[in-house]
Coordinates of C-alpha atoms and ligand atoms in Angstrom, one line a residue:
M1 CA 111.9 66.8 -179.0
I2 CA 112.7 63.3 -178.1
S3 CA 112.7 62.1 -174.5
E4 CA 113.0 58.8 -172.5
F5 CA 109.6 57.1 -172.1
G6 CA 110.4 54.0 -169.7
I7 CA 111.7 50.5 -170.1
T8 CA 109.3 47.6 -171.0
S9 CA 109.3 44.4 -169.2
K10 CA 111.3 43.0 -172.1
G11 CA 113.9 45.7 -171.6
E12 CA 113.0 47.7 -174.6
K13 CA 113.6 51.5 -174.1
A14 CA 110.7 53.5 -175.3
K15 CA 110.8 57.1 -176.4
L16 CA 108.5 60.0 -176.4
Y17 CA 108.4 62.3 -179.5
S18 CA 107.0 65.7 -178.9
M19 CA 105.8 68.0 -181.8
K20 CA 104.7 71.7 -181.5
N21 CA 103.1 74.1 -184.0
G22 CA 103.2 77.8 -184.1
N23 CA 99.7 78.1 -182.4
G24 CA 100.9 76.7 -179.0
M25 CA 99.6 73.2 -179.7
E26 CA 101.5 70.1 -178.9
A27 CA 101.2 66.6 -179.6
A28 CA 103.4 63.5 -178.2
V29 CA 103.6 60.1 -179.6
T30 CA 105.5 56.9 -178.5
D31 CA 107.2 54.2 -180.4
Y32 CA 105.7 51.7 -178.0
G33 CA 102.6 50.6 -179.8
A34 CA 102.9 53.7 -182.2
S35 CA 100.7 55.4 -179.5
L36 CA 99.2 58.9 -179.2
V37 CA 100.2 59.9 -175.8
K38 CA 99.3 63.7 -175.3
V39 CA 97.4 66.4 -177.2
L40 CA 98.0 69.7 -175.7
I41 CA 95.9 72.8 -176.6
P42 CA 95.2 76.3 -175.0
D43 CA 91.4 76.4 -174.3
K44 CA 89.2 79.6 -174.2
D45 CA 90.9 80.9 -171.1
K46 CA 94.4 80.3 -172.4
K47 CA 94.8 77.3 -170.0
I48 CA 96.6 74.3 -171.6
Q49 CA 94.4 71.2 -171.6
D50 CA 95.6 67.8 -172.5
V51 CA 92.6 66.2 -174.3
V52 CA 93.6 62.6 -174.7
L53 CA 93.7 59.8 -172.1
G54 CA 97.1 58.3 -171.7
Y55 CA 99.7 56.8 -169.3
D56 CA 102.9 58.4 -168.0
S57 CA 105.3 55.8 -169.6
A58 CA 105.5 53.0 -171.8
I59 CA 105.0 50.7 -168.9
G60 CA 101.4 51.8 -168.5
Y61 CA 100.9 51.1 -172.4
E62 CA 102.4 47.7 -171.9
K63 CA 100.1 46.8 -168.9
G64 CA 96.8 48.4 -170.1
D65 CA 94.3 46.5 -172.1
V66 CA 91.9 49.3 -173.0
Y67 CA 93.7 50.7 -175.9
L68 CA 94.5 54.1 -174.8
G69 CA 95.9 56.1 -177.6
A70 CA 96.5 52.8 -179.4
S71 CA 97.3 51.8 -183.0
V72 CA 95.2 48.9 -183.7
G73 CA 95.6 46.4 -186.6
R74 CA 95.9 44.4 -188.7
V75 CA 92.0 44.4 -188.4
A76 CA 90.5 46.9 -186.0
N77 CA 87.2 45.8 -184.4
R78 CA 85.7 42.5 -184.9
I79 CA 85.7 39.5 -187.2
G80 CA 82.9 37.2 -186.4
G81 CA 83.9 33.5 -185.5
A82 CA 87.6 34.6 -185.7
S83 CA 88.2 33.1 -189.0
F84 CA 87.8 34.3 -192.8
E85 CA 88.1 33.0 -196.2
L86 CA 90.3 34.7 -198.8
D87 CA 91.3 33.3 -202.2
G88 CA 89.7 30.0 -201.1
K89 CA 91.8 29.5 -198.1
I90 CA 90.5 29.6 -194.6
F91 CA 92.5 31.7 -192.1
E92 CA 92.1 31.2 -188.4
L93 CA 92.5 34.2 -186.0
T94 CA 92.7 34.2 -182.2
A95 CA 89.1 34.5 -180.6
N96 CA 89.5 37.2 -177.8
D97 CA 86.0 38.6 -177.7
N98 CA 83.2 36.2 -177.3
G99 CA 84.4 33.8 -179.9
N100 CA 85.2 36.6 -182.3
S101 CA 88.4 38.4 -183.0
L102 CA 88.9 41.8 -181.8
H103 CA 91.6 44.4 -182.7
G104 CA 94.0 41.8 -184.1
G105 CA 93.1 39.0 -181.5
R106 CA 96.9 38.5 -180.2
E107 CA 100.3 40.0 -180.5
F108 CA 98.6 43.4 -180.7
Y109 CA 100.2 46.0 -182.8
N110 CA 99.8 48.4 -179.7
K111 CA 102.0 46.1 -177.6
R112 CA 105.0 46.1 -179.9
M113 CA 107.9 48.5 -180.3
W114 CA 107.7 50.2 -183.7
E115 CA 110.9 51.4 -185.5
V116 CA 111.2 55.1 -186.0
T117 CA 111.6 55.7 -189.8
G118 CA 111.2 59.3 -189.9
A119 CA 111.2 62.1 -187.3
E120 CA 111.0 65.7 -188.1
D121 CA 109.8 68.8 -185.8
N122 CA 106.2 68.2 -186.7
S123 CA 106.0 64.5 -187.9
V124 CA 107.0 61.1 -186.8
T125 CA 106.8 58.0 -188.9
F126 CA 106.7 54.5 -187.1
T127 CA 107.1 51.3 -189.0
I128 CA 106.8 47.6 -188.0
H129 CA 107.4 44.4 -189.9
S130 CA 104.3 42.3 -189.8
P131 CA 105.3 38.7 -191.0
D132 CA 103.2 36.2 -193.2
G133 CA 100.9 34.6 -190.5
D134 CA 101.3 37.5 -188.0
Q135 CA 98.0 37.2 -185.8
G136 CA 96.8 34.5 -188.4
Y137 CA 96.7 37.0 -191.2
P138 CA 98.5 36.2 -194.7
G139 CA 101.2 38.3 -196.2
N140 CA 104.3 40.1 -195.2
A141 CA 103.8 43.7 -194.7
E142 CA 105.9 46.7 -193.6
I143 CA 103.4 49.0 -192.0
S144 CA 103.9 52.6 -191.4
I145 CA 102.1 55.1 -189.5
T146 CA 102.9 58.8 -189.7
Y147 CA 101.7 61.2 -187.3
E148 CA 101.8 65.0 -188.3
L149 CA 101.0 68.1 -186.3
T150 CA 100.0 70.6 -188.7
E151 CA 99.7 74.5 -188.6
D152 CA 96.0 74.0 -188.8
N153 CA 96.0 72.3 -185.6
E154 CA 95.4 69.0 -187.0
I155 CA 96.7 65.5 -185.9
K156 CA 97.0 63.9 -189.2
I157 CA 97.5 60.1 -189.2
Q158 CA 98.5 58.3 -192.4
Y159 CA 98.6 54.5 -192.7
H160 CA 100.4 52.7 -195.3
S161 CA 101.3 49.2 -196.4
V162 CA 102.0 47.1 -199.5
P163 CA 101.5 43.4 -198.6
D164 CA 103.2 40.6 -200.6
K165 CA 99.9 38.4 -200.5
D166 CA 96.4 39.2 -200.7
T167 CA 95.3 40.2 -197.0
L168 CA 93.1 42.3 -194.9
F169 CA 94.0 45.7 -193.5
N170 CA 91.9 47.9 -191.1
L171 CA 94.1 49.9 -189.0
T172 CA 92.7 52.5 -186.7
N173 CA 93.6 54.8 -183.8
H174 CA 91.8 54.3 -180.6
S175 CA 92.4 57.3 -178.7
Y176 CA 89.9 58.3 -176.0
F177 CA 89.2 62.1 -176.1
N178 CA 88.0 64.4 -173.3
L179 CA 87.8 67.9 -174.4
S180 CA 87.5 69.3 -170.9
G181 CA 90.9 67.7 -170.0
H182 CA 91.9 64.1 -169.7
A183 CA 91.4 64.1 -166.0
S184 CA 88.1 65.9 -165.9
G185 CA 86.0 62.9 -165.7
S186 CA 82.8 62.2 -167.5
V187 CA 82.3 63.1 -171.2
L188 CA 78.6 62.8 -171.0
E189 CA 78.0 66.5 -171.1
Q190 CA 80.1 67.1 -174.0
E191 CA 78.5 67.1 -177.5
V192 CA 79.1 65.0 -180.5
M193 CA 78.0 65.1 -184.2
I194 CA 78.3 62.2 -186.6
A195 CA 77.6 62.7 -190.2
A196 CA 75.8 59.5 -190.8
D197 CA 72.2 58.8 -191.8
A198 CA 72.6 55.1 -190.7
F199 CA 74.5 52.7 -188.6
T200 CA 75.3 49.0 -188.9
K201 CA 73.0 47.0 -186.7
A202 CA 74.9 44.4 -184.6
D203 CA 74.0 41.5 -182.3
E204 CA 74.5 41.3 -178.7
E205 CA 78.3 40.4 -179.5
S206 CA 78.6 43.5 -181.6
I207 CA 78.9 41.6 -184.8
P208 CA 76.9 43.4 -187.7
T209 CA 73.9 41.5 -188.8
G210 CA 74.5 43.2 -192.3
E211 CA 71.6 45.4 -191.9
L212 CA 71.9 49.2 -192.3
V213 CA 69.5 51.0 -189.9
S214 CA 68.4 54.6 -190.3
V215 CA 69.4 56.8 -187.3
E216 CA 66.2 58.8 -187.8
G217 CA 64.0 59.0 -184.6
T218 CA 66.5 56.9 -182.6
P219 CA 69.2 57.7 -179.9
M220 CA 71.8 56.9 -182.7
D221 CA 71.0 60.1 -184.6
F222 CA 74.0 62.5 -184.1
R223 CA 73.5 64.4 -187.3
D224 CA 73.1 67.6 -185.2
Y225 CA 75.4 68.1 -182.1
K226 CA 73.9 66.6 -179.0
A227 CA 75.2 65.9 -175.5
I228 CA 76.7 62.2 -175.5
G229 CA 74.6 61.6 -172.3
K230 CA 71.4 62.8 -173.6
E231 CA 70.0 59.3 -174.6
I232 CA 72.8 57.0 -173.7
E233 CA 70.7 55.3 -170.9
S234 CA 67.8 54.6 -173.3
S235 CA 66.3 51.2 -173.6
Y236 CA 67.1 51.2 -177.3
E237 CA 68.2 47.6 -178.2
A238 CA 71.6 48.8 -179.6
L239 CA 72.3 50.8 -176.6
V240 CA 71.5 48.0 -174.3
F241 CA 73.7 45.5 -176.3
G242 CA 76.7 48.0 -176.5
Q243 CA 76.3 49.2 -172.7
G244 CA 76.3 52.7 -174.3
Y245 CA 77.5 53.8 -177.6
D246 CA 79.8 51.3 -179.2
H247 CA 78.7 51.0 -182.8
N248 CA 79.7 51.5 -186.3
W249 CA 78.0 54.5 -188.2
V250 CA 77.7 54.4 -191.9
L251 CA 79.3 57.7 -192.8
N252 CA 77.7 59.9 -195.4
G253 CA 79.7 60.6 -198.6
S254 CA 83.0 59.3 -199.6
G255 CA 86.5 60.5 -200.1
M256 CA 88.3 62.8 -197.5
R257 CA 85.6 64.6 -195.7
T258 CA 84.6 65.9 -192.1
V259 CA 82.6 63.0 -190.5
A260 CA 82.4 63.7 -187.0
G261 CA 82.8 66.4 -184.4
M262 CA 83.1 66.8 -180.4
R263 CA 82.9 69.8 -178.3
S264 CA 83.2 71.1 -174.7
K265 CA 81.4 74.1 -173.4
E266 CA 83.5 74.2 -170.4
T267 CA 86.8 74.6 -172.3
G268 CA 85.5 75.7 -175.8
I269 CA 87.6 73.2 -177.5
V270 CA 86.1 71.5 -180.6
M271 CA 87.5 68.6 -182.3
Q272 CA 86.6 67.6 -185.9
V273 CA 87.2 64.2 -187.5
D274 CA 88.1 63.8 -191.2
T275 CA 88.6 60.4 -192.8
D276 CA 88.6 58.8 -196.2
L277 CA 87.1 55.7 -194.6
P278 CA 83.4 54.4 -194.7
G279 CA 82.9 53.9 -191.1
L280 CA 83.3 55.3 -187.6
Q281 CA 83.1 53.3 -184.3
F282 CA 82.1 55.9 -181.9
Y283 CA 82.7 54.3 -178.4
T284 CA 82.0 56.0 -175.1
G285 CA 84.4 54.0 -172.9
N286 CA 81.7 51.9 -171.6
F287 CA 84.3 49.3 -170.3
L288 CA 86.7 51.7 -168.7
V289 CA 86.6 50.7 -164.9
S290 CA 89.5 52.4 -163.2
E291 CA 92.5 52.9 -165.2
A292 CA 95.6 54.6 -163.7
G293 CA 96.4 57.4 -166.1
K294 CA 98.6 60.3 -166.7
E295 CA 99.6 62.6 -163.7
G296 CA 97.7 60.5 -161.3
A297 CA 94.4 60.8 -163.2
E298 CA 92.0 57.7 -162.7
Y299 CA 89.9 57.0 -165.8
K300 CA 86.4 55.6 -165.1
K301 CA 83.6 54.5 -167.4
R302 CA 82.7 57.2 -169.9
H303 CA 85.6 59.5 -169.2
G304 CA 86.6 59.5 -172.8
A305 CA 85.0 58.9 -176.3
C306 CA 86.7 57.2 -179.3
F307 CA 86.2 58.0 -182.8
E308 CA 87.8 54.9 -184.5
T309 CA 87.7 55.3 -188.3
Q310 CA 87.5 52.0 -190.1
Y311 CA 85.9 49.6 -192.6
F312 CA 82.7 48.2 -191.2
P313 CA 83.3 45.5 -188.6
D314 CA 83.1 42.0 -189.9
A315 CA 83.2 43.5 -193.5
V316 CA 85.1 40.4 -194.5
H317 CA 81.9 38.4 -194.1
K318 CA 79.5 40.9 -195.7
E319 CA 79.7 41.2 -199.4
H320 CA 77.9 44.5 -199.4
F321 CA 80.5 46.1 -197.1
E322 CA 83.4 47.7 -198.6
G323 CA 87.0 46.5 -197.7
P324 CA 89.2 45.5 -196.0
Q325 CA 90.6 43.3 -198.6
V326 CA 93.9 44.3 -200.2
K327 CA 95.7 42.6 -203.0
A328 CA 99.3 41.5 -203.1
G329 CA 101.5 44.4 -204.3
E330 CA 98.8 47.0 -204.0
A331 CA 98.9 49.9 -201.6
Y332 CA 96.6 50.1 -198.6
S333 CA 96.7 53.9 -197.8
T334 CA 94.3 55.7 -195.5
T335 CA 94.1 59.0 -193.6
T336 CA 92.3 60.2 -190.5
V337 CA 92.7 63.8 -189.2
Y338 CA 91.7 65.1 -185.7
R339 CA 91.3 68.8 -186.0
F340 CA 91.1 71.1 -183.1
S341 CA 89.8 74.6 -182.5
V342 CA 88.6 76.7 -179.7
E343 CA 85.1 78.5 -179.4
N344 CA 84.4 81.1 -176.9
Ligands
GLA401 C1 86.4 48.9 -179.4 C2 85.3 48.1 -179.2 C3 84.6 48.1 -177.8 C4 85.8 47.7 -176.8 C5 87.0 48.8 -177.1 C6 88.1 48.3 -176.2 O1 85.9 50.4 -179.3 O2 84.3 48.2 -180.2 O3 83.9 47.0 -177.7 O4 86.3 46.5 -177.0 O5 87.3 48.7 -178.4 O6 88.0 48.3 -174.8

């Protein structure tokens, strides 16, 4: 189903695409920013819960700067010093985060109208043309993002591009999930699991030092489900630097696999995250202050948690970190799945 989703300050008419599956689950996405707007799922009491933070119309997405539901690129997360070298050339990016480049730096992908190049009952494909030099990155690229709602209650997100020059790609989805409902407040009592034996140590500006640190015996250990809030206020250096969880975990294994989970005892809703990528930024909304969200909701600090699948932050400056370089004419293709179920 397609409906109007507001008009941006540039006069662009945004649309909302709603998808339904046979289990009563629904998801909605908009062409403004290729953003994920709604995820509706019946909870253990058959009450419909919307478990993703968002805005009522494209205008909210245009004004907001906390990346609710956002598609982020060309390179999500941080590039130290906002520049990098590729094929012997230096590329300058915009420093928008303590002298570093965050989430593309400028002309953010989540602030653009995407073209709809495919829309079926259960899937929508958004495409943008990102020209050579866009945000400072080399190479022309048609970038497509496909959202699909499957009969297995999965929101499957596929990213694809073939650049015409060597470049960098590291796209992600920045949705904030709250499995007790988007307007229910803090997620600190909800539980999270991250299948990672290590995380990338970072400095005060969240730039990795290059060191992989074992999670064993630290508040970063999520190998078994635990409440997000259990150790979030600990004086462990990483948590002090991040003002809570805002770190990259070194995901165990490779290829498409389940890497994380979240669950709410209140609603019984469980979400599992699958990806083919090596890293996951688990971010607990530490910088949410007061965001006017859907249906009059007010989103504050730690009212949602993000599971941003990615190549490690600043990988372009760390030889032992995989990606995010992509060769001219070669395909950048990656998939992340958010899968939902309900426990009683
Ligand atoms: C990512 C970053 C955070 C923060 C959010 C956006 O998760 O790692 O530090 O910038 O995006 O608010």
